[in-house]
Amino acid sequence: MKQWLITMGDFQSPDGMLAGIGWTGKRLKILWAHRYVLPLERQLYGKGFTGAELLPDGDILTCGFNALYLINPIRKTCRPWLVRDDLNDLHDVAVQGKGGERRLIIANTGLDRIDVFRGDGAKLLNRIPLTPLNSESPQIDNDPYFDELANADRPIYLRKLRDQVHPNTVLSLKDRIWVSRLNDRALTLVNGEKVTYLPGLPHDLVPWKGRIWMTTTDGRIWSSNPDLRQGNPRCEFDSYICTGRSGWIRGLSISERLLIVGCTRISRMPRERWTDRSFAHTETGLLLMNRSDGSSLDWLSLEELGEHPKVFGIYSWSRQ
C-alpha cells in the first residue's frame, strides 16, 4: 500500500498533528492520526506543525511555530529538539549533506530569514536575511493575520510578525539551497542568484525528473528547470480544473504514477487575494491525481480530524 505522512495543525487549536494516509489502489484512507500537545510556554493558538524532514531512523523532525520537535509516530512520542527565542513562524526544515557534515536549513519565516545550523542543532552557523525582490510588494496594514502590535509585550517567539518575503519551503538540491517566497511570487536560490517568478503564491518545492515541481496556493502545479538562470515555469496541472475541489493548496508529493496535494478550507480571504474564486466552498482534504494526465483518482476529506484542520506538508512514508 502506498502511504504518506501528513503534517498538520488546526486553526482552532495550539496542537500539532500528524496523520498517516494510505492508498489501496482504489481509495485513500486515514490509517492513523495523532494530536500532540506542545509545551505550554511555546503554544500559539491556531498554529501547529508545518514543514518536516523524515530521518533515516524513522523519526520525524518537524517545525512548530517556534521550535523543532523530534517525533516518533509509532511510539507516539514528541519532544522539543531545538528551542530558541529567535525562532518565529517556522515553515520548513531540510537536511543538507551527509554524516558528520550535515547541516540543518530552516525557514525562519516570521523573521524573513534562512537559518543554517550544524546537523545536531547545537550551533547556529549562518543567518541569511531575505529582502523583497520587488520593493512595491503590497503591504496590508490591518490584516488580522499579524498581531505584533496587539501583543507587543509578548516575546518575539510568541508573536505573529509582519514579514516582507515569507519564505515557505527550503530545498537542498545538489548542495544548493532553494527557497519559495510567497510575497515575491518567486522561487530562488537562497543567495538570489537564480529567480523563477510565478503567477501565483508559491509554496512547495519537490525535485522530480530533473525539475523542481511547485504548488501555488490557487491550485496550480508547476515545474521549472533548476539549471536555468531565469526560470520559465511550466504549468503541469490545475487541480481545481482537474478535480473541481477548492482550497488553499499546500503540500505536494510526487511518484512515478501518483501526485497528491493538500487542500485547506479558508474561512476568510487571505492577506494576498488567493484567487478569483470564492472561498465559501473550500475544503480540507487530499487530492490524489494521476501524474501522467492530471485526472482525479480520489478525494479524502480530513475535516473529521479537528474543528478546522489545515494541511501543511505531505511526505512519502514507508514505515509500518
XYZ file of C-alpha atoms in Angstrom:
320
model
C 0.000 0.000 0.000
C 1.323 3.437 -0.913
C 1.485 5.646 2.184
C 2.064 9.291 3.054
C 2.751 11.225 6.229
C 0.828 14.495 6.605
C 1.911 17.360 8.888
C -0.999 19.435 10.097
C -2.375 21.977 12.522
C -5.800 23.336 13.405
C -6.950 26.949 13.264
C -8.924 26.315 16.458
C -6.131 24.685 18.489
C -2.473 25.142 19.516
C -1.729 21.429 18.994
C 0.455 19.824 16.352
C -0.989 16.983 14.279
C 0.310 14.115 12.167
C -1.691 11.688 10.031
C -0.831 8.560 8.088
C -2.660 8.165 4.779
C -2.849 5.049 2.618
C -3.844 4.348 -0.991
C -5.376 0.925 -1.575
C -5.311 1.317 -5.354
C -8.959 2.328 -5.264
C -9.414 4.592 -2.270
C -7.489 6.927 0.016
C -7.976 6.294 3.708
C -6.800 7.626 7.066
C -4.607 4.938 8.654
C -3.912 6.814 11.879
C -3.922 10.337 13.265
C -2.103 11.726 16.313
C -2.514 15.059 18.066
C 0.407 16.394 20.132
C 0.056 18.887 22.978
C 3.088 21.180 22.742
C 4.830 22.740 25.762
C 2.600 25.390 27.292
C 5.260 28.106 27.086
C 5.625 27.506 23.329
C 1.972 27.164 22.367
C 0.357 29.591 19.942
C -3.322 29.251 19.170
C -4.079 28.379 15.547
C -0.590 27.102 14.834
C 0.644 23.514 14.688
C 3.155 21.525 12.681
C 4.469 22.825 9.364
C 7.405 21.522 7.280
C 9.305 18.384 8.229
C 12.316 16.214 7.445
C 11.932 12.437 7.604
C 15.045 10.955 9.184
C 16.611 7.581 8.227
C 15.858 6.022 11.628
C 12.117 6.619 11.232
C 11.904 9.728 13.398
C 10.460 12.966 12.071
C 11.972 16.393 12.627
C 9.125 18.846 12.251
C 8.651 22.575 12.657
C 6.354 24.091 15.196
C 5.807 27.849 15.316
C 8.906 28.496 17.442
C 10.749 25.185 17.883
C 11.744 21.988 16.121
C 10.244 18.777 17.503
C 11.507 15.219 17.199
C 8.633 12.784 16.773
C 8.360 9.031 16.595
C 4.850 8.394 15.253
C 4.983 4.671 16.008
C 5.676 5.232 19.721
C 3.615 8.462 19.655
C 6.453 10.398 21.300
C 7.167 14.080 20.717
C 9.906 16.113 22.352
C 11.330 19.603 21.758
C 14.575 19.208 19.832
C 15.674 22.776 19.026
C 14.225 25.593 21.108
C 15.425 29.170 20.692
C 13.908 32.564 21.385
C 14.845 33.835 17.893
C 12.643 31.327 16.049
C 9.367 32.708 14.721
C 6.751 31.097 12.472
C 8.994 28.286 11.235
C 7.744 26.903 7.927
C 10.259 24.277 6.845
C 13.434 22.361 7.651
C 15.797 20.498 5.330
C 18.944 18.456 5.913
C 21.941 19.255 3.729
C 24.909 16.897 3.387
C 25.592 13.541 4.993
C 27.108 12.104 8.152
C 29.142 14.460 10.316
C 28.959 17.217 7.708
C 25.200 17.558 7.889
C 23.592 20.957 8.205
C 20.038 21.953 9.026
C 18.401 24.585 6.846
C 15.415 26.283 8.493
C 12.886 28.738 7.040
C 12.599 31.233 9.914
C 9.629 32.792 8.193
C 8.444 35.413 10.667
C 11.917 36.956 10.632
C 12.321 36.638 6.814
C 15.463 34.613 7.317
C 17.065 31.303 6.458
C 18.984 29.884 9.403
C 21.725 27.291 8.952
C 22.609 25.083 11.924
C 25.092 22.316 12.494
C 23.450 18.945 11.914
C 22.880 18.326 15.606
C 21.291 21.758 16.042
C 23.855 22.734 18.676
C 25.379 25.648 16.768
C 23.987 28.372 14.534
C 26.362 28.623 11.567
C 24.756 31.296 9.424
C 21.827 33.674 9.234
C 20.768 34.576 5.722
C 18.401 37.570 5.683
C 15.926 37.777 2.810
C 14.834 41.092 1.366
C 11.967 41.687 -1.075
C 12.761 41.241 -4.757
C 10.161 43.883 -5.523
C 10.087 46.975 -3.353
C 6.470 47.532 -4.406
C 5.190 44.331 -2.784
C 1.755 45.107 -1.326
C 1.530 45.753 2.397
C -1.788 45.366 4.208
C -1.713 47.327 7.441
C -4.888 45.980 9.045
C -4.513 42.289 8.248
C -5.637 40.184 11.248
C -3.037 37.540 10.351
C -0.486 39.720 12.144
C -0.692 40.643 15.806
C 2.670 42.123 16.666
C 1.206 45.461 17.751
C -1.547 43.965 19.896
C 0.959 41.634 21.545
C 3.999 43.901 21.713
C 4.576 42.875 25.334
C 4.990 39.202 24.414
C 8.352 37.670 23.451
C 9.261 37.513 19.777
C 8.728 33.771 19.594
C 5.047 34.175 20.552
C 4.151 36.980 18.128
C 2.857 36.858 14.558
C 5.298 39.238 12.929
C 4.691 41.202 9.742
C 7.081 39.585 7.278
C 8.058 41.068 3.905
C 9.179 37.942 1.984
C 7.520 34.990 3.766
C 9.817 32.098 2.816
C 7.687 28.949 2.702
C 9.834 25.987 1.700
C 13.555 25.252 1.663
C 15.042 22.595 -0.603
C 18.617 21.331 -0.584
C 19.453 20.150 -4.093
C 22.989 19.436 -5.336
C 24.411 21.369 -2.357
C 22.413 24.437 -3.282
C 19.588 25.855 -1.203
C 16.354 26.824 -2.940
C 13.571 28.753 -1.278
C 9.995 29.554 -2.277
C 8.978 33.122 -1.448
C 5.249 33.743 -1.074
C 5.179 37.545 -1.145
C 7.609 37.783 -4.082
C 5.820 35.004 -6.009
C 9.227 33.544 -6.718
C 11.497 30.534 -6.462
C 15.137 31.475 -5.931
C 18.463 30.177 -4.788
C 18.880 31.422 -1.257
C 21.522 33.912 -2.450
C 19.098 35.249 -5.083
C 21.345 34.184 -7.947
C 18.564 32.462 -9.893
C 14.959 33.548 -9.972
C 11.777 31.957 -11.266
C 8.675 34.123 -10.980
C 5.241 32.517 -10.788
C 1.770 33.941 -11.493
C 0.576 32.677 -8.124
C 1.686 32.363 -4.497
C 4.296 29.549 -4.371
C 4.630 27.052 -1.596
C 6.003 23.519 -2.028
C 9.252 22.536 -3.767
C 9.689 18.900 -4.831
C 12.526 17.656 -7.086
C 11.338 15.222 -9.763
C 12.896 14.060 -13.036
C 15.471 16.863 -13.180
C 12.943 19.618 -12.494
C 11.601 21.345 -9.391
C 7.853 20.924 -9.019
C 5.930 23.593 -7.133
C 2.451 24.374 -5.925
C 0.821 27.769 -5.984
C -1.895 28.180 -3.397
C -4.601 28.728 -6.043
C -4.396 25.050 -7.057
C -1.889 25.058 -9.889
C 1.119 22.743 -10.016
C 4.223 23.930 -11.839
C 7.665 22.708 -12.769
C 10.863 24.593 -13.533
C 14.356 23.752 -14.767
C 16.761 24.491 -11.872
C 19.703 24.861 -14.251
C 18.323 27.977 -15.935
C 19.410 31.315 -14.522
C 15.993 32.840 -15.252
C 13.428 30.084 -14.927
C 10.371 29.764 -17.131
C 7.808 27.807 -15.095
C 5.550 25.337 -16.845
C 2.048 24.726 -15.539
C 1.668 20.964 -15.313
C -1.846 20.800 -13.868
C -4.585 22.976 -12.447
C -6.016 20.849 -9.641
C -9.212 22.927 -9.487
C -9.932 22.392 -13.178
C -8.958 18.717 -12.957
C -10.966 17.878 -9.831
C -13.376 20.703 -9.014
C -12.061 20.771 -5.436
C -11.102 24.123 -3.988
C -8.980 25.308 -1.079
C -5.625 26.784 -0.103
C -3.276 24.343 -1.826
C -0.269 23.400 0.300
C 1.521 20.053 0.481
C 2.798 18.053 -2.503
C 4.222 14.580 -3.067
C 5.083 13.006 -6.432
C 5.744 9.436 -7.514
C 6.014 7.692 -10.864
C 2.255 7.362 -11.242
C 0.700 9.483 -8.495
C 0.578 13.105 -7.446
C -1.060 14.105 -4.177
C -1.726 17.648 -2.985
C -3.161 19.102 0.214
C -6.193 21.353 0.332
C -7.237 23.555 3.277
C -10.575 25.220 3.985
C -10.426 29.029 4.127
C -12.691 30.999 6.457
C -11.729 34.472 5.181
C -9.996 35.895 2.147
C -6.219 35.615 2.763
C -3.935 38.623 3.048
C -2.973 38.364 -0.625
C -6.015 37.543 -2.703
C -5.684 33.805 -3.201
C -7.655 33.526 -6.439
C -10.742 34.966 -8.110
C -12.825 32.066 -6.786
C -14.930 32.375 -3.648
C -13.563 30.756 -0.506
C -17.072 29.761 0.591
C -16.840 26.220 -0.803
C -13.257 25.405 0.157
C -12.491 22.110 1.927
C -9.724 20.464 3.926
C -8.523 17.194 2.448
C -6.241 15.459 -0.023
C -6.455 15.317 -3.803
C -4.964 12.264 -5.490
C -4.268 12.652 -9.196
C -2.784 10.597 -11.999
C 0.577 12.235 -12.631
C 0.580 11.425 -16.331
C -2.618 13.268 -17.258
C -3.878 15.061 -14.126
C -7.068 13.023 -13.914
C -8.676 12.763 -10.487
C -8.248 9.411 -8.716
C -9.729 10.194 -5.316
C -10.542 12.836 -2.708
C -10.152 12.264 1.036
C -11.760 14.724 3.432
C -9.756 15.428 6.600
C -12.441 17.553 8.261
C -13.032 14.856 10.904
C -9.543 15.420 12.344
C -10.395 18.710 14.038
C -12.643 21.733 14.251
C -10.792 23.485 11.425
C -7.832 21.299 10.413
C -5.199 22.511 7.979
C -2.756 20.567 5.818
C 0.858 21.675 5.565
C 3.290 19.011 4.306
C 2.891 15.663 2.510
C 5.739 13.144 2.550
C 6.113 9.674 1.094
C 6.023 7.259 4.035
C 7.150 3.631 4.180
C 7.136 2.940 7.931
C 4.554 0.459 9.193
